[in-house]
Amino acid sequence: MKALLTSTAILLASAIPALAQDYTPDPNAKAGGTITVTYKDDVATLDPAIGYDWQNWSMIKSLFDGLMDYVPGTTELRPGLAESYEVSEDGTVFTFKLREGVKFHNGREMTAEDVKYSLDRVTNPETLSPGAGFFASIAGFDEISSGAADTLSGVEVVDPLTVKITLSRPDATFLHVMALNFASVVPKEAVDEYGTDFGKHPVGTGAFSLGEWTIGQRLVFEKNADYWRDGVPYLDGVTFEVGQEPIVALLRLQQGEVDVPGDGIPPAKFQEVMADPAQAARVVEGGQLHTGYITLNVGMEPLDKLEVREAINMAINKERITQIINGRAVPATQPLPPSMPGYTEGYEGYAFDVEGAKAKLAEAGLEGGFSTELYVMNTDPNPRIAQAIQQDLKAIGVEVDIRSLAQANVIEAGGAGAAPMIWSGGMAWIADFPDPSNFYGPILGCAGAGEGGWNWSKFCDESIDAMATEADSFTDPSAPERMNMWSDVYMKVMEAAPWVPVFNEQRYTMKSERMGGDDALYVDPVSIPVNYDYVYMTE
C-alpha cells in the first residue's frame, strides 16, 4: 500500500487532475451474503451533515452519495450523482448535470432541489455541522453562517437535473469537497419527519439502506436493489455488532464468526497475529494520511499561555509512545504527515527536553506545575498512551487526571470546548481528501473552533486563516507556490503550539477467509475503514 501514498502525491504534484476512468468491476466478484463487522462503541449518528469519525464515515458513504465520488480504494475523483460538470475559465462557476432516475431509499427521485437543500442545510449554523467550513468558498456562505440568510446565494437550481454553484473565489479543493460525506444529498421530507433524529433514521441514495438499529447491540444495512450504479453492491447486507471488545472480536474472527474487526488488530495481540502465518495472511496493511495528536485547549487556563503549550510539547516522549503500538508509526513533528504535499522537510519540531519544559513552565509563572485533565477514547491502546502522556507530564510537575470515555463522549466534550486536553487516538485525523488544506480548516481553523466543531484546541488565528484562504484561492491545486504557502501556514501553527503532534501511523486490519475484493478496499483511504459497496463473499 506504499504505492497508494505515492499515487496520492502524484495526484497533487501534477496539473489539475483529470477525472479518473470509472471502476472496473472485479470479474471474480460474487453477489449475495451478509457479513459481520464489529465495533466496541455504538455509532453516534448516521446523519452525513453531522457524522465525522472513522467508525461512521464509511457507513455513511454506503448510505448516501454526493455529486462527486472516488474510484474505490483510491483518492482519484470520479463523478457521483453528477453525470457530468463544467467549470468556468476563472474557476468560480461549476455547473453539474445530474443523473436521471436516481431514487432515494423512500422511492422518490432525486432532483437539483435536493442538492440545493442539502448544501443549505449543512451550512446552516442550526445544523451544527462540523463540516460547514468546507463550503466557505460558496457565494453566500458568510451570510448563511451569520444568520443573515437561510440559503446559499451561490447555489442555483437551473432545472430539475442541473445545479449551478458559484464560488466567491477560486477553490483548488472544491471538487474534493463535493465528494465529502458532508456534501451528501438528502431528502427534505425525511429530515423534516425525523428532525434531530434523522441520524437514527437516515434516508439517502446509497448502495445500502438502514434496515435495523438496535441501540447498543447492532445496525443492519440492507442492499439497495434500486441503486443507480450497475452491479453493486455485491453483498445482500452488512451487520454491525457493537459493544464488542477488540480482543473478543479477534477471537470471533479466528473462529469464523466475524468478517472484519472494525477496531482493527488489538495492539496487545499484534505480534502474536503477525507471527502466525495463517493469521498474517489475512492482515491488510495500508498507508494513510494520518496524524495522531494531543489538543491543548487555548481557551482554558493555563493552556491559554504559549509557554505552557510549548512546555507540554517538549515534555512528550514520542519515541516511547510509538513503541506502545509496536512501532507501527513514526514520531510526528507537525500537523501534516510526511507523505502529504505541503509537508515541511527538515523541520524538527519541539525536541523532547524535560529540563527545557520545566524552564518554560517557570517562564509562565508555573514552576510549581498545575493540574489538568486528558480525555481519551477507552479502546486499547489509547488508555495506555494516555498513561504514558500522564507520566511524561508528571515529570515536569503537571498532574493529569485521565478521563477515559466512549468515542462519542470524547467527541462531544471536544466539540463543546469542555476538554482541556484530548489524545486523538481512535479519532486521530486521517485526511478526508489528499490536500494539505484538509488538515487545517476542520481541526485548526476558525471555522472548526465553533460549537460541535473538530478544532478541539479551539485555536483561532484570523491571520493564519487568511493565509489558508489565500493558499486555496488557486485554480491549480498542485501549484508549487500554493504548497509553499501551506507549508508556511503549518509553521505558523507550530509557533502557536495548539497541538502536540505525536505520530503518523500505518493502518492494519484483518478480514475473514471468506472475504473477497482487492486489499485496497479494506484500507480504502476515503471510505475508512472499509468500502462496503465493493467487497464481497467468496463462499
JSON list of C-alpha atoms in Angstrom, two decimals, residues 124-225:
[
{"chain": "A", "resi": 124, "resn": "ASN", "atom": "CA", "xyz": [-26.88, 26.46, 8.28]},
{"chain": "A", "resi": 125, "resn": "PRO", "atom": "CA", "xyz": [-25.42, 27.06, 11.77]},
{"chain": "A", "resi": 126, "resn": "GLU", "atom": "CA", "xyz": [-28.52, 25.47, 13.34]},
{"chain": "A", "resi": 127, "resn": "THR", "atom": "CA", "xyz": [-27.41, 22.12, 11.91]},
{"chain": "A", "resi": 128, "resn": "LEU", "atom": "CA", "xyz": [-24.15, 22.32, 13.92]},
{"chain": "A", "resi": 129, "resn": "SER", "atom": "CA", "xyz": [-22.26, 20.53, 11.17]},
{"chain": "A", "resi": 130, "resn": "PRO", "atom": "CA", "xyz": [-18.55, 20.09, 11.89]},
{"chain": "A", "resi": 131, "resn": "GLY", "atom": "CA", "xyz": [-18.03, 20.21, 8.12]},
{"chain": "A", "resi": 132, "resn": "ALA", "atom": "CA", "xyz": [-19.72, 23.53, 7.40]},
{"chain": "A", "resi": 133, "resn": "GLY", "atom": "CA", "xyz": [-16.39, 25.30, 6.93]},
{"chain": "A", "resi": 134, "resn": "PHE", "atom": "CA", "xyz": [-15.54, 23.13, 3.93]},
{"chain": "A", "resi": 135, "resn": "PHE", "atom": "CA", "xyz": [-18.12, 25.10, 1.94]},
{"chain": "A", "resi": 136, "resn": "ALA", "atom": "CA", "xyz": [-16.77, 28.56, 2.80]},
{"chain": "A", "resi": 137, "resn": "SER", "atom": "CA", "xyz": [-15.87, 29.33, -0.83]},
{"chain": "A", "resi": 138, "resn": "ILE", "atom": "CA", "xyz": [-19.50, 29.11, -2.00]},
{"chain": "A", "resi": 139, "resn": "ALA", "atom": "CA", "xyz": [-21.04, 32.53, -2.56]},
{"chain": "A", "resi": 140, "resn": "GLY", "atom": "CA", "xyz": [-23.39, 33.37, 0.29]},
{"chain": "A", "resi": 141, "resn": "PHE", "atom": "CA", "xyz": [-21.59, 31.25, 2.89]},
{"chain": "A", "resi": 142, "resn": "ASP", "atom": "CA", "xyz": [-20.81, 34.21, 5.15]},
{"chain": "A", "resi": 143, "resn": "GLU", "atom": "CA", "xyz": [-24.42, 35.36, 5.07]},
{"chain": "A", "resi": 144, "resn": "ILE", "atom": "CA", "xyz": [-25.87, 31.95, 5.95]},
{"chain": "A", "resi": 145, "resn": "SER", "atom": "CA", "xyz": [-23.22, 31.44, 8.65]},
{"chain": "A", "resi": 146, "resn": "SER", "atom": "CA", "xyz": [-24.08, 34.75, 10.31]},
{"chain": "A", "resi": 147, "resn": "GLY", "atom": "CA", "xyz": [-27.82, 34.14, 10.16]},
{"chain": "A", "resi": 148, "resn": "ALA", "atom": "CA", "xyz": [-28.38, 36.98, 7.69]},
{"chain": "A", "resi": 149, "resn": "ALA", "atom": "CA", "xyz": [-29.67, 34.45, 5.13]},
{"chain": "A", "resi": 150, "resn": "ASP", "atom": "CA", "xyz": [-31.16, 30.97, 5.26]},
{"chain": "A", "resi": 151, "resn": "THR", "atom": "CA", "xyz": [-29.99, 29.85, 1.83]},
{"chain": "A", "resi": 152, "resn": "LEU", "atom": "CA", "xyz": [-26.73, 29.90, -0.14]},
{"chain": "A", "resi": 153, "resn": "SER", "atom": "CA", "xyz": [-27.00, 32.52, -2.85]},
{"chain": "A", "resi": 154, "resn": "GLY", "atom": "CA", "xyz": [-24.30, 30.74, -4.83]},
{"chain": "A", "resi": 155, "resn": "VAL", "atom": "CA", "xyz": [-26.31, 27.54, -5.30]},
{"chain": "A", "resi": 156, "resn": "GLU", "atom": "CA", "xyz": [-28.86, 27.84, -8.11]},
{"chain": "A", "resi": 157, "resn": "VAL", "atom": "CA", "xyz": [-31.32, 25.27, -9.45]},
{"chain": "A", "resi": 158, "resn": "VAL", "atom": "CA", "xyz": [-31.22, 25.70, -13.24]},
{"chain": "A", "resi": 159, "resn": "ASP", "atom": "CA", "xyz": [-33.67, 22.88, -13.99]},
{"chain": "A", "resi": 160, "resn": "PRO", "atom": "CA", "xyz": [-34.63, 19.60, -12.26]},
{"chain": "A", "resi": 161, "resn": "LEU", "atom": "CA", "xyz": [-31.37, 17.94, -13.35]},
{"chain": "A", "resi": 162, "resn": "THR", "atom": "CA", "xyz": [-28.97, 20.89, -13.37]},
{"chain": "A", "resi": 163, "resn": "VAL", "atom": "CA", "xyz": [-27.45, 22.82, -10.47]},
{"chain": "A", "resi": 164, "resn": "LYS", "atom": "CA", "xyz": [-25.03, 25.74, -10.76]},
{"chain": "A", "resi": 165, "resn": "ILE", "atom": "CA", "xyz": [-22.66, 26.56, -7.91]},
{"chain": "A", "resi": 166, "resn": "THR", "atom": "CA", "xyz": [-20.90, 29.92, -7.91]},
{"chain": "A", "resi": 167, "resn": "LEU", "atom": "CA", "xyz": [-17.88, 30.46, -5.67]},
{"chain": "A", "resi": 168, "resn": "SER", "atom": "CA", "xyz": [-16.78, 33.75, -4.13]},
{"chain": "A", "resi": 169, "resn": "ARG", "atom": "CA", "xyz": [-13.19, 32.86, -5.06]},
{"chain": "A", "resi": 170, "resn": "PRO", "atom": "CA", "xyz": [-11.35, 30.04, -6.82]},
{"chain": "A", "resi": 171, "resn": "ASP", "atom": "CA", "xyz": [-11.07, 26.97, -4.60]},
{"chain": "A", "resi": 172, "resn": "ALA", "atom": "CA", "xyz": [-8.49, 24.36, -5.52]},
{"chain": "A", "resi": 173, "resn": "THR", "atom": "CA", "xyz": [-10.25, 21.75, -3.37]},
{"chain": "A", "resi": 174, "resn": "PHE", "atom": "CA", "xyz": [-13.85, 22.29, -4.42]},
{"chain": "A", "resi": 175, "resn": "LEU", "atom": "CA", "xyz": [-14.39, 19.03, -6.35]},
{"chain": "A", "resi": 176, "resn": "HIS", "atom": "CA", "xyz": [-12.95, 17.09, -3.42]},
{"chain": "A", "resi": 177, "resn": "VAL", "atom": "CA", "xyz": [-15.35, 18.95, -1.10]},
{"chain": "A", "resi": 178, "resn": "MET", "atom": "CA", "xyz": [-18.23, 17.81, -3.29]},
{"chain": "A", "resi": 179, "resn": "ALA", "atom": "CA", "xyz": [-17.13, 14.21, -2.64]},
{"chain": "A", "resi": 180, "resn": "LEU", "atom": "CA", "xyz": [-17.18, 14.57, 1.16]},
{"chain": "A", "resi": 181, "resn": "ASN", "atom": "CA", "xyz": [-19.93, 12.96, 3.23]},
{"chain": "A", "resi": 182, "resn": "PHE", "atom": "CA", "xyz": [-20.97, 16.47, 4.26]},
{"chain": "A", "resi": 183, "resn": "ALA", "atom": "CA", "xyz": [-21.98, 17.17, 0.65]},
{"chain": "A", "resi": 184, "resn": "SER", "atom": "CA", "xyz": [-24.30, 14.13, 0.54]},
{"chain": "A", "resi": 185, "resn": "VAL", "atom": "CA", "xyz": [-27.74, 14.70, -0.92]},
{"chain": "A", "resi": 186, "resn": "VAL", "atom": "CA", "xyz": [-30.65, 14.14, 1.48]},
{"chain": "A", "resi": 187, "resn": "PRO", "atom": "CA", "xyz": [-34.44, 14.42, 1.02]},
{"chain": "A", "resi": 188, "resn": "LYS", "atom": "CA", "xyz": [-36.02, 17.35, 2.86]},
{"chain": "A", "resi": 189, "resn": "GLU", "atom": "CA", "xyz": [-39.18, 15.43, 3.74]},
{"chain": "A", "resi": 190, "resn": "ALA", "atom": "CA", "xyz": [-37.19, 12.78, 5.64]},
{"chain": "A", "resi": 191, "resn": "VAL", "atom": "CA", "xyz": [-35.24, 15.41, 7.58]},
{"chain": "A", "resi": 192, "resn": "ASP", "atom": "CA", "xyz": [-38.48, 17.22, 8.37]},
{"chain": "A", "resi": 193, "resn": "GLU", "atom": "CA", "xyz": [-40.11, 13.98, 9.54]},
{"chain": "A", "resi": 194, "resn": "TYR", "atom": "CA", "xyz": [-37.35, 12.89, 11.91]},
{"chain": "A", "resi": 195, "resn": "GLY", "atom": "CA", "xyz": [-35.80, 16.24, 12.86]},
{"chain": "A", "resi": 196, "resn": "THR", "atom": "CA", "xyz": [-32.75, 15.80, 15.08]},
{"chain": "A", "resi": 197, "resn": "ASP", "atom": "CA", "xyz": [-33.29, 12.02, 14.91]},
{"chain": "A", "resi": 198, "resn": "PHE", "atom": "CA", "xyz": [-32.58, 11.91, 11.16]},
{"chain": "A", "resi": 199, "resn": "GLY", "atom": "CA", "xyz": [-29.18, 10.46, 12.07]},
{"chain": "A", "resi": 200, "resn": "LYS", "atom": "CA", "xyz": [-31.00, 7.43, 13.51]},
{"chain": "A", "resi": 201, "resn": "HIS", "atom": "CA", "xyz": [-33.37, 7.20, 10.50]},
{"chain": "A", "resi": 202, "resn": "PRO", "atom": "CA", "xyz": [-31.13, 8.01, 7.52]},
{"chain": "A", "resi": 203, "resn": "VAL", "atom": "CA", "xyz": [-32.58, 8.22, 4.03]},
{"chain": "A", "resi": 204, "resn": "GLY", "atom": "CA", "xyz": [-30.16, 8.58, 1.13]},
{"chain": "A", "resi": 205, "resn": "THR", "atom": "CA", "xyz": [-29.45, 7.30, -2.37]},
{"chain": "A", "resi": 206, "resn": "GLY", "atom": "CA", "xyz": [-26.61, 4.97, -1.38]},
{"chain": "A", "resi": 207, "resn": "ALA", "atom": "CA", "xyz": [-25.82, 1.33, -2.09]},
{"chain": "A", "resi": 208, "resn": "PHE", "atom": "CA", "xyz": [-27.35, 0.27, 1.22]},
{"chain": "A", "resi": 209, "resn": "SER", "atom": "CA", "xyz": [-30.26, 1.39, 3.37]},
{"chain": "A", "resi": 210, "resn": "LEU", "atom": "CA", "xyz": [-30.65, 1.08, 7.12]},
{"chain": "A", "resi": 211, "resn": "GLY", "atom": "CA", "xyz": [-32.84, -1.91, 7.95]},
{"chain": "A", "resi": 212, "resn": "GLU", "atom": "CA", "xyz": [-32.43, -2.05, 11.72]},
{"chain": "A", "resi": 213, "resn": "TRP", "atom": "CA", "xyz": [-30.70, -0.19, 14.53]},
{"chain": "A", "resi": 214, "resn": "THR", "atom": "CA", "xyz": [-30.93, -1.71, 17.99]},
{"chain": "A", "resi": 215, "resn": "ILE", "atom": "CA", "xyz": [-29.09, 0.77, 20.17]},
{"chain": "A", "resi": 216, "resn": "GLY", "atom": "CA", "xyz": [-26.14, -0.81, 21.97]},
{"chain": "A", "resi": 217, "resn": "GLN", "atom": "CA", "xyz": [-26.41, -4.06, 20.01]},
{"chain": "A", "resi": 218, "resn": "ARG", "atom": "CA", "xyz": [-26.33, -3.84, 16.22]},
{"chain": "A", "resi": 219, "resn": "LEU", "atom": "CA", "xyz": [-27.06, -1.99, 13.00]},
{"chain": "A", "resi": 220, "resn": "VAL", "atom": "CA", "xyz": [-28.19, -3.87, 9.90]},
{"chain": "A", "resi": 221, "resn": "PHE", "atom": "CA", "xyz": [-27.65, -2.46, 6.40]},
{"chain": "A", "resi": 222, "resn": "GLU", "atom": "CA", "xyz": [-29.69, -3.91, 3.54]},
{"chain": "A", "resi": 223, "resn": "LYS", "atom": "CA", "xyz": [-28.83, -3.90, -0.17]},
{"chain": "A", "resi": 224, "resn": "ASN", "atom": "CA", "xyz": [-30.49, -1.12, -2.16]},
{"chain": "A", "resi": 225, "resn": "ALA", "atom": "CA", "xyz": [-32.00, -3.03, -5.09]}
]
